[in-house]
Amino acid sequence: LTISCDNGMITITPEANPQECYISSIFDSSYAETSIHEYNQFIFYYDEDIDVIPLSIYMIDQKHYGRACEYMYTTISNRFKRYSITPDSVTKEYLIYYLKKGVEMNDTDCAASLAYLYMEGEWVERDSVIAKNYMMSFYPKEDAERNWKLLKRITIEREQE
Protein backbone atom coordinates (compact mmCIF):
# COMPACT_ATOMS: atom_id res chain seq x y z
CA LEU A 1 0.00 0.00 0.00
CA THR A 2 1.41 3.35 -1.02
CA ILE A 3 0.04 6.64 0.25
CA SER A 4 0.98 10.06 -1.05
CA CYS A 5 -0.40 13.52 -0.44
CA ASP A 6 -0.15 16.32 -2.99
CA ASN A 7 -2.06 19.60 -3.07
CA GLY A 8 -4.55 18.43 -0.47
CA MET A 9 -5.28 15.21 -2.34
CA ILE A 10 -4.56 11.85 -0.75
CA THR A 11 -3.73 9.03 -3.13
CA ILE A 12 -3.75 5.46 -1.96
CA THR A 13 -2.35 2.84 -4.30
CA PRO A 14 -3.50 -0.58 -3.12
CA GLU A 15 -1.89 -3.91 -3.64
CA ALA A 16 -4.14 -6.95 -4.14
CA ASN A 17 -5.77 -6.75 -0.69
CA PRO A 18 -9.56 -6.08 -0.92
CA GLN A 19 -9.52 -3.97 2.27
CA GLU A 20 -6.87 -1.77 0.71
CA CYS A 21 -8.97 -1.48 -2.45
CA TYR A 22 -11.90 -0.34 -0.30
CA ILE A 23 -9.73 2.25 1.42
CA SER A 24 -8.56 3.48 -1.97
CA SER A 25 -12.10 3.83 -3.28
CA ILE A 26 -13.28 5.98 -0.38
CA PHE A 27 -10.22 8.23 -0.42
CA ASP A 28 -9.91 8.99 -4.11
CA SER A 29 -11.28 12.45 -3.33
CA SER A 30 -9.67 15.35 -1.52
CA TYR A 31 -9.82 15.80 2.25
CA ALA A 32 -12.53 18.41 1.75
CA GLU A 33 -14.82 15.79 0.25
CA THR A 34 -14.14 13.20 2.94
CA SER A 35 -17.21 12.50 5.04
CA ILE A 36 -17.19 11.43 8.66
CA HIS A 37 -18.52 8.03 7.56
CA GLU A 38 -15.63 7.61 5.11
CA TYR A 39 -13.15 8.64 7.79
CA ASN A 40 -14.61 6.06 10.21
CA GLN A 41 -14.37 3.37 7.54
CA PHE A 42 -10.77 4.35 6.88
CA ILE A 43 -9.96 4.07 10.60
CA PHE A 44 -11.76 0.70 10.74
CA TYR A 45 -9.49 -0.70 8.02
CA TYR A 46 -6.52 1.30 9.30
CA ASP A 47 -3.06 -0.20 9.05
CA GLU A 48 -0.53 1.11 11.59
CA ASP A 49 1.90 1.88 8.79
CA ILE A 50 -0.51 4.44 7.34
CA ASP A 51 -0.11 7.95 8.69
CA VAL A 52 -3.65 9.01 9.62
CA ILE A 53 -2.56 12.07 11.56
CA PRO A 54 -2.91 14.70 8.77
CA LEU A 55 -6.37 13.41 7.89
CA SER A 56 -7.34 13.26 11.58
CA ILE A 57 -6.26 16.87 12.11
CA TYR A 58 -8.31 17.86 9.07
CA MET A 59 -11.37 16.03 10.43
CA ILE A 60 -10.94 17.77 13.80
CA ASP A 61 -10.32 21.29 12.54
CA GLN A 62 -12.55 21.38 9.49
CA LYS A 63 -15.30 18.84 10.20
CA HIS A 64 -15.32 19.36 14.01
CA TYR A 65 -15.28 15.63 14.56
CA GLY A 66 -14.24 14.94 18.16
CA ARG A 67 -13.76 11.19 17.70
CA ALA A 68 -10.80 11.96 15.41
CA CYS A 69 -9.02 13.43 18.47
CA GLU A 70 -9.20 10.06 20.22
CA TYR A 71 -8.12 8.20 17.08
CA MET A 72 -5.10 10.46 16.81
CA TYR A 73 -4.23 9.98 20.50
CA THR A 74 -4.55 6.21 20.19
CA THR A 75 -2.54 6.06 16.96
CA ILE A 76 0.39 8.08 18.28
CA SER A 77 0.48 6.60 21.79
CA ASN A 78 0.30 3.05 20.37
CA ARG A 79 3.27 3.76 18.14
CA PHE A 80 5.31 4.81 21.17
CA LYS A 81 4.17 1.72 23.09
CA ARG A 82 4.92 -0.59 20.18
CA TYR A 83 8.55 0.53 20.13
CA SER A 84 8.83 0.87 23.94
CA ILE A 85 9.66 4.56 23.62
CA THR A 86 8.55 7.21 26.10
CA PRO A 87 7.11 10.26 24.32
CA ASP A 88 8.78 13.60 24.98
CA SER A 89 6.96 16.39 26.83
CA VAL A 90 5.98 18.20 23.62
CA THR A 91 4.33 15.05 22.23
CA LYS A 92 2.49 14.46 25.51
CA GLU A 93 1.21 18.05 25.57
CA TYR A 94 0.15 17.73 21.93
CA LEU A 95 -1.86 14.56 22.59
CA ILE A 96 -3.45 15.90 25.77
CA TYR A 97 -4.37 19.09 23.91
CA TYR A 98 -6.23 17.06 21.29
CA LEU A 99 -7.93 14.87 23.89
CA LYS A 100 -9.19 18.01 25.63
CA LYS A 101 -10.29 19.40 22.28
CA GLY A 102 -12.24 16.16 21.74
CA VAL A 103 -13.89 16.61 25.14
CA GLU A 104 -14.92 20.12 24.05
CA MET A 105 -16.54 18.43 21.04
CA ASN A 106 -18.41 16.09 23.43
CA ASP A 107 -16.49 12.93 22.59
CA THR A 108 -16.88 10.37 25.38
CA ASP A 109 -13.81 8.35 24.36
CA CYS A 110 -11.61 11.43 24.79
CA ALA A 111 -13.11 11.99 28.25
CA ALA A 112 -12.46 8.36 29.19
CA SER A 113 -8.87 8.54 27.93
CA LEU A 114 -8.23 11.72 29.93
CA ALA A 115 -9.82 10.15 33.02
CA TYR A 116 -7.45 7.20 32.64
CA LEU A 117 -4.38 9.44 32.20
CA TYR A 118 -5.23 11.50 35.30
CA MET A 119 -6.11 8.46 37.37
CA GLU A 120 -2.87 6.70 36.45
CA GLY A 121 -0.76 9.84 36.59
CA GLU A 122 0.42 8.99 33.09
CA TRP A 123 1.75 12.07 31.24
CA VAL A 124 0.00 14.36 33.75
CA GLU A 125 0.13 14.86 37.46
CA ARG A 126 -2.04 12.24 39.12
CA ASP A 127 -5.36 13.77 40.14
CA SER A 128 -8.33 11.54 40.94
CA VAL A 129 -10.71 14.51 41.20
CA ILE A 130 -10.00 15.62 37.63
CA ALA A 131 -10.14 11.99 36.50
CA LYS A 132 -13.56 11.52 38.08
CA ASN A 133 -14.84 14.78 36.58
CA TYR A 134 -13.89 13.60 33.09
CA MET A 135 -15.47 10.21 33.69
CA MET A 136 -18.69 11.58 35.17
CA SER A 137 -19.20 14.44 32.71
CA PHE A 138 -20.19 12.49 29.61
CA TYR A 139 -21.75 9.23 30.65
CA PRO A 140 -25.19 8.65 32.11
CA LYS A 141 -24.83 8.61 35.90
CA GLU A 142 -25.15 4.83 36.28
CA ASP A 143 -22.62 4.12 33.52
CA ALA A 144 -20.25 6.79 34.80
CA GLU A 145 -20.27 5.38 38.32
CA ARG A 146 -19.69 1.85 37.04
CA ASN A 147 -16.83 3.01 34.79
CA TRP A 148 -15.34 5.06 37.63
CA LYS A 149 -15.35 2.07 39.99
CA LEU A 150 -13.72 -0.07 37.31
CA LEU A 151 -11.02 2.53 36.68
CA LYS A 152 -10.30 2.81 40.41
CA ARG A 153 -10.06 -0.98 40.76
CA ILE A 154 -7.68 -1.25 37.80
CA THR A 155 -5.49 1.47 39.29
CA ILE A 156 -5.39 -0.22 42.69
CA GLU A 157 -4.54 -3.58 41.12
CA ARG A 158 -1.66 -2.04 39.15
CA GLU A 159 -0.30 -0.38 42.27
CA GLN A 160 -0.29 -3.73 44.08
CA GLU A 161 1.69 -5.47 41.31
Coordinates of N, CA and C in Angstrom, one line a residue:
L1 N 0.9 -1.2 0.0 CA 0.0 0.0 0.0 C 0.9 1.2 0.0
T2 N 0.6 2.1 -0.9 CA 1.4 3.3 -1.0 C 0.5 4.5 -0.8
I3 N 0.9 5.5 0.0 CA 0.0 6.6 0.3 C 0.9 7.9 -0.1
S4 N 0.3 8.8 -0.8 CA 1.0 10.1 -1.0 C 0.0 11.2 -0.9
C5 N 0.5 12.4 -0.6 CA -0.4 13.5 -0.4 C 0.2 14.7 -1.3
D6 N -0.6 15.2 -2.1 CA -0.1 16.3 -3.0 C -1.3 17.3 -3.2
N7 N -1.1 18.6 -2.9 CA -2.1 19.6 -3.1 C -3.4 19.3 -2.4
G8 N -3.3 18.7 -1.2 CA -4.6 18.4 -0.5 C -5.3 17.2 -0.9
M9 N -4.7 16.4 -1.9 CA -5.3 15.2 -2.3 C -4.5 14.0 -1.8
I10 N -5.2 13.1 -1.2 CA -4.6 11.9 -0.8 C -4.8 10.8 -1.8
T11 N -3.7 10.1 -2.2 CA -3.7 9.0 -3.1 C -3.3 7.8 -2.5
I12 N -4.1 6.7 -2.5 CA -3.7 5.5 -2.0 C -3.7 4.5 -3.1
T13 N -2.5 3.8 -3.3 CA -2.3 2.8 -4.3 C -2.3 1.5 -3.6
P14 N -3.4 0.7 -3.8 CA -3.5 -0.6 -3.1 C -2.7 -1.7 -3.8
E15 N -2.4 -2.7 -3.1 CA -1.9 -3.9 -3.6 C -3.1 -4.8 -3.9
A16 N -3.0 -6.1 -3.8 CA -4.1 -7.0 -4.1 C -5.1 -7.1 -3.0
N17 N -4.9 -6.6 -1.9 CA -5.8 -6.8 -0.7 C -7.1 -6.0 -0.9
P18 N -8.2 -6.7 -0.7 CA -9.6 -6.1 -0.9 C -9.8 -5.0 0.1
Q19 N -9.3 -5.1 1.3 CA -9.5 -4.0 2.3 C -8.8 -2.7 1.8
E20 N -7.6 -2.9 1.2 CA -6.9 -1.8 0.7 C -7.6 -1.2 -0.5
C21 N -8.2 -2.0 -1.3 CA -9.0 -1.5 -2.5 C -10.1 -0.6 -1.9
Y22 N -10.8 -1.1 -0.9 CA -11.9 -0.3 -0.3 C -11.4 1.0 0.2
I23 N -10.3 1.0 0.9 CA -9.7 2.3 1.4 C -9.5 3.2 0.3
S24 N -8.9 2.7 -0.8 CA -8.6 3.5 -2.0 C -9.8 4.1 -2.6
S25 N -10.9 3.3 -2.6 CA -12.1 3.8 -3.3 C -12.8 4.9 -2.5
I26 N -12.6 4.9 -1.2 CA -13.3 6.0 -0.4 C -12.4 7.2 -0.2
F27 N -11.1 7.1 -0.6 CA -10.2 8.2 -0.4 C -9.6 8.7 -1.7
D28 N -10.4 8.5 -2.8 CA -9.9 9.0 -4.1 C -10.2 10.5 -4.2
S29 N -11.0 11.0 -3.3 CA -11.3 12.5 -3.3 C -10.4 13.2 -2.4
S30 N -10.5 14.5 -2.4 CA -9.7 15.4 -1.5 C -10.2 15.3 -0.1
Y31 N -9.4 15.8 0.9 CA -9.8 15.8 2.3 C -11.2 16.5 2.4
A32 N -11.3 17.6 1.6 CA -12.5 18.4 1.8 C -13.8 17.6 1.4
E33 N -13.7 16.6 0.6 CA -14.8 15.8 0.2 C -15.0 14.6 1.1
T34 N -14.1 14.4 2.1 CA -14.1 13.2 2.9 C -15.2 13.4 4.0
S35 N -16.1 12.4 4.0 CA -17.2 12.5 5.0 C -16.7 11.8 6.3
I36 N -17.5 12.1 7.4 CA -17.2 11.4 8.7 C -17.3 9.9 8.5
H37 N -18.3 9.5 7.8 CA -18.5 8.0 7.6 C -17.3 7.4 6.9
E38 N -16.8 8.1 5.8 CA -15.6 7.6 5.1 C -14.4 7.6 6.0
Y39 N -14.3 8.6 6.8 CA -13.1 8.6 7.8 C -13.2 7.5 8.8
N40 N -14.4 7.2 9.3 CA -14.6 6.1 10.2 C -14.3 4.7 9.5
Q41 N -14.7 4.6 8.3 CA -14.4 3.4 7.5 C -12.9 3.2 7.3
F42 N -12.2 4.3 7.0 CA -10.8 4.4 6.9 C -10.1 3.9 8.2
I43 N -10.5 4.4 9.3 CA -10.0 4.1 10.6 C -10.2 2.6 10.9
F44 N -11.4 2.1 10.5 CA -11.8 0.7 10.7 C -10.8 -0.2 10.0
Y45 N -10.4 0.1 8.8 CA -9.5 -0.7 8.0 C -8.0 -0.2 8.2
Y46 N -7.8 0.7 9.1 CA -6.5 1.3 9.3 C -5.4 0.3 9.5
D47 N -4.3 0.6 8.9 CA -3.1 -0.2 9.1 C -2.1 0.7 9.8
E48 N -1.4 0.2 10.8 CA -0.5 1.1 11.6 C 0.6 1.8 10.8
D49 N 0.9 1.3 9.6 CA 1.9 1.9 8.8 C 1.4 3.1 8.0
I50 N 0.1 3.3 8.0 CA -0.5 4.4 7.3 C -0.5 5.6 8.3
D51 N -0.1 6.8 7.8 CA -0.1 7.9 8.7 C -1.5 8.6 8.6
V52 N -2.3 8.4 9.6 CA -3.6 9.0 9.6 C -3.7 10.4 10.3
I53 N -2.6 10.8 10.8 CA -2.6 12.1 11.6 C -3.0 13.3 10.7
P54 N -2.4 13.5 9.5 CA -2.9 14.7 8.8 C -4.4 14.7 8.5
L55 N -4.9 13.5 8.1 CA -6.4 13.4 7.9 C -7.2 13.6 9.2
S56 N -6.7 13.1 10.3 CA -7.3 13.3 11.6 C -7.4 14.7 12.0
I57 N -6.3 15.4 11.8 CA -6.3 16.9 12.1 C -7.3 17.6 11.2
Y58 N -7.3 17.2 10.0 CA -8.3 17.9 9.1 C -9.7 17.6 9.6
M59 N -10.0 16.4 10.0 CA -11.4 16.0 10.4 C -11.7 16.8 11.7
I60 N -10.7 17.0 12.6 CA -10.9 17.8 13.8 C -11.2 19.2 13.5
D61 N -10.3 19.8 12.7 CA -10.3 21.3 12.5 C -11.4 21.7 11.6
Q62 N -11.6 20.9 10.5 CA -12.6 21.4 9.5 C -13.9 20.8 9.6
K63 N -14.0 19.5 10.1 CA -15.3 18.8 10.2 C -15.8 18.8 11.6
H64 N -15.0 19.3 12.6 CA -15.3 19.4 14.0 C -15.8 18.0 14.5
Y65 N -15.0 17.0 14.2 CA -15.3 15.6 14.6 C -14.4 15.2 15.7
G66 N -15.0 15.2 16.9 CA -14.2 14.9 18.2 C -13.6 13.6 18.2
R67 N -14.3 12.6 17.6 CA -13.8 11.2 17.7 C -12.4 11.1 17.0
A68 N -12.1 12.0 16.1 CA -10.8 12.0 15.4 C -9.7 12.3 16.4
C69 N -10.0 13.1 17.4 CA -9.0 13.4 18.5 C -8.6 12.2 19.2
E70 N -9.5 11.3 19.5 CA -9.2 10.1 20.2 C -8.4 9.1 19.3
Y71 N -8.8 9.1 18.0 CA -8.1 8.2 17.1 C -6.7 8.6 17.0
M72 N -6.5 10.0 16.9 CA -5.1 10.5 16.8 C -4.3 10.1 18.1
Y73 N -4.9 10.3 19.2 CA -4.2 10.0 20.5 C -3.8 8.5 20.5
T74 N -4.8 7.7 20.2 CA -4.6 6.2 20.2 C -3.5 5.8 19.2
T75 N -3.5 6.4 18.0 CA -2.5 6.1 17.0 C -1.1 6.4 17.4
I76 N -0.9 7.6 17.9 CA 0.4 8.1 18.3 C 0.9 7.4 19.5
S77 N 0.0 7.3 20.5 CA 0.5 6.6 21.8 C 0.8 5.1 21.6
N78 N 0.0 4.5 20.7 CA 0.3 3.0 20.4 C 1.6 2.9 19.6
R79 N 2.0 3.8 18.8 CA 3.3 3.8 18.1 C 4.4 3.8 19.2
F80 N 4.3 4.7 20.1 CA 5.3 4.8 21.2 C 5.4 3.5 22.0
K81 N 4.2 3.0 22.3 CA 4.2 1.7 23.1 C 4.8 0.6 22.3
R82 N 4.4 0.5 21.0 CA 4.9 -0.6 20.2 C 6.4 -0.7 20.2
Y83 N 7.1 0.5 20.2 CA 8.6 0.5 20.1 C 9.2 0.8 21.5
S84 N 8.4 0.7 22.6 CA 8.8 0.9 23.9 C 9.6 2.2 24.1
I85 N 9.0 3.2 23.5 CA 9.7 4.6 23.6 C 8.7 5.5 24.4
T86 N 9.3 6.3 25.3 CA 8.5 7.2 26.1 C 8.5 8.5 25.3
P87 N 7.2 9.0 25.1 CA 7.1 10.3 24.3 C 7.7 11.4 25.1
D88 N 8.2 12.4 24.3 CA 8.8 13.6 25.0 C 7.6 14.5 25.5
S89 N 8.0 15.5 26.2 CA 7.0 16.4 26.8 C 6.1 17.1 25.8
V90 N 6.7 17.5 24.7 CA 6.0 18.2 23.6 C 4.9 17.3 23.0
T91 N 5.3 16.0 22.8 CA 4.3 15.1 22.2 C 3.2 14.8 23.2
K92 N 3.5 14.7 24.5 CA 2.5 14.5 25.5 C 1.5 15.6 25.5
E93 N 2.1 16.9 25.5 CA 1.2 18.1 25.6 C 0.3 18.1 24.3
Y94 N 0.9 17.7 23.2 CA 0.1 17.7 21.9 C -1.0 16.8 22.0
L95 N -0.8 15.6 22.5 CA -1.9 14.6 22.6 C -2.9 15.0 23.6
I96 N -2.5 15.5 24.7 CA -3.4 15.9 25.8 C -4.3 17.1 25.3
Y97 N -3.6 18.0 24.5 CA -4.4 19.1 23.9 C -5.5 18.6 23.0
Y98 N -5.2 17.6 22.2 CA -6.2 17.1 21.3 C -7.3 16.2 22.0
L99 N -6.9 15.6 23.1 CA -7.9 14.9 23.9 C -8.9 15.9 24.5
K100 N -8.3 17.0 25.0 CA -9.2 18.0 25.6 C -10.1 18.7 24.6
K101 N -9.5 18.8 23.4 CA -10.3 19.4 22.3 C -11.4 18.4 21.9
G102 N -11.2 17.1 22.0 CA -12.2 16.2 21.7 C -13.3 16.2 22.8
V103 N -12.9 16.5 24.1 CA -13.9 16.6 25.1 C -14.8 17.8 24.9
E104 N -14.1 18.9 24.4 CA -14.9 20.1 24.1 C -15.9 19.8 23.0
M105 N -15.6 18.8 22.1 CA -16.5 18.4 21.0 C -17.5 17.3 21.5
N106 N -17.5 17.1 22.8 CA -18.4 16.1 23.4 C -18.1 14.6 23.1
D107 N -16.8 14.3 22.9 CA -16.5 12.9 22.6 C -16.2 12.2 23.9
T108 N -17.0 11.1 24.1 CA -16.9 10.4 25.4 C -15.6 9.6 25.5
D109 N -15.1 9.1 24.3 CA -13.8 8.4 24.4 C -12.6 9.2 24.8
C110 N -12.6 10.5 24.4 CA -11.6 11.4 24.8 C -11.7 11.7 26.3
A111 N -12.9 11.8 26.8 CA -13.1 12.0 28.2 C -12.6 10.8 29.0
A112 N -12.9 9.6 28.5 CA -12.5 8.4 29.2 C -10.9 8.2 29.2
S113 N -10.3 8.6 28.0 CA -8.9 8.5 27.9 C -8.2 9.5 28.9
L114 N -8.8 10.7 29.0 CA -8.2 11.7 29.9 C -8.4 11.3 31.4
A115 N -9.6 10.7 31.7 CA -9.8 10.1 33.0 C -8.8 9.1 33.4
Y116 N -8.5 8.2 32.4 CA -7.4 7.2 32.6 C -6.1 7.8 32.9
L117 N -5.7 8.8 32.1 CA -4.4 9.4 32.2 C -4.2 10.1 33.6
Y118 N -5.3 10.8 34.0 CA -5.2 11.5 35.3 C -5.3 10.5 36.4
M119 N -6.0 9.5 36.3 CA -6.1 8.5 37.4 C -4.8 7.7 37.5
E120 N -4.1 7.4 36.4 CA -2.9 6.7 36.4 C -1.7 7.6 36.7
G121 N -1.9 8.9 36.5 CA -0.8 9.8 36.6 C 0.2 9.7 35.4
E122 N -0.4 9.2 34.3 CA 0.4 9.0 33.1 C 0.4 10.3 32.2
W123 N 1.5 10.9 32.0 CA 1.7 12.1 31.2 C 1.3 13.3 31.9
V124 N 0.5 13.2 33.0 CA 0.0 14.4 33.7 C 0.2 14.1 35.2
E125 N 0.1 15.1 36.0 CA 0.1 14.9 37.5 C -1.1 14.1 37.9
R126 N -0.9 13.1 38.7 CA -2.0 12.2 39.1 C -3.0 13.1 39.9
D127 N -4.3 13.0 39.5 CA -5.4 13.8 40.1 C -6.7 13.0 40.0
S128 N -7.1 12.4 41.0 CA -8.3 11.5 40.9 C -9.6 12.4 40.8
V129 N -9.5 13.6 41.3 CA -10.7 14.5 41.2 C -10.9 14.9 39.7
I130 N -9.9 15.3 39.1 CA -10.0 15.6 37.6 C -10.4 14.4 36.8
A131 N -9.8 13.2 37.2 CA -10.1 12.0 36.5 C -11.6 11.7 36.6
K132 N -12.1 11.8 37.8 CA -13.6 11.5 38.1 C -14.4 12.5 37.3
N133 N -14.0 13.8 37.3 CA -14.8 14.8 36.6 C -14.9 14.4 35.1
Y134 N -13.8 14.0 34.5 CA -13.9 13.6 33.1 C -14.8 12.4 32.9
M135 N -14.7 11.4 33.8 CA -15.5 10.2 33.7 C -17.0 10.5 33.9
M136 N -17.3 11.3 34.8 CA -18.7 11.6 35.2 C -19.4 12.6 34.2
S137 N -18.6 13.4 33.5 CA -19.2 14.4 32.7 C -19.9 14.0 31.4
F138 N -19.6 12.8 30.9 CA -20.2 12.5 29.6 C -21.1 11.3 29.6
Y139 N -21.0 10.5 30.6 CA -21.8 9.2 30.7 C -23.0 9.4 31.5
P140 N -24.1 8.7 31.2 CA -25.2 8.7 32.1 C -24.7 8.3 33.5
K141 N -25.3 8.8 34.5 CA -24.8 8.6 35.9 C -24.5 7.2 36.3
E142 N -25.4 6.2 35.9 CA -25.2 4.8 36.3 C -23.9 4.3 35.6
D143 N -23.8 4.6 34.3 CA -22.6 4.1 33.5 C -21.3 4.8 34.0
A144 N -21.4 6.1 34.3 CA -20.2 6.8 34.8 C -19.8 6.2 36.1
E145 N -20.7 5.9 37.0 CA -20.3 5.4 38.3 C -19.7 4.0 38.2
R146 N -20.2 3.2 37.3 CA -19.7 1.8 37.0 C -18.3 1.9 36.4
N147 N -18.1 2.8 35.4 CA -16.8 3.0 34.8 C -15.8 3.6 35.8
W148 N -16.2 4.5 36.6 CA -15.3 5.1 37.6 C -14.8 4.0 38.6
K149 N -15.7 3.1 39.1 CA -15.3 2.1 40.0 C -14.4 1.1 39.3
L150 N -14.6 0.8 38.1 CA -13.7 -0.1 37.3 C -12.3 0.6 37.2
L151 N -12.3 1.8 36.8 CA -11.0 2.5 36.7 C -10.3 2.6 38.0
K152 N -11.0 2.8 39.1 CA -10.3 2.8 40.4 C -9.7 1.4 40.7
R153 N -10.5 0.4 40.5 CA -10.1 -1.0 40.8 C -8.8 -1.3 39.9
I154 N -8.8 -1.0 38.7 CA -7.7 -1.3 37.8 C -6.4 -0.5 38.3
T155 N -6.6 0.7 38.8 CA -5.5 1.5 39.3 C -4.9 0.8 40.6
I156 N -5.8 0.4 41.4 CA -5.4 -0.2 42.7 C -4.7 -1.5 42.4
E157 N -5.2 -2.3 41.5 CA -4.5 -3.6 41.1 C -3.1 -3.4 40.5
R158 N -3.0 -2.3 39.7 CA -1.7 -2.0 39.1 C -0.7 -1.6 40.2
E159 N -1.2 -0.8 41.2 CA -0.3 -0.4 42.3 C 0.2 -1.5 43.1
Q160 N -0.6 -2.6 43.2 CA -0.3 -3.7 44.1 C 0.7 -4.7 43.4
E161 N 0.8 -4.6 42.1 CA 1.7 -5.5 41.3 C 3.1 -5.2 41.6

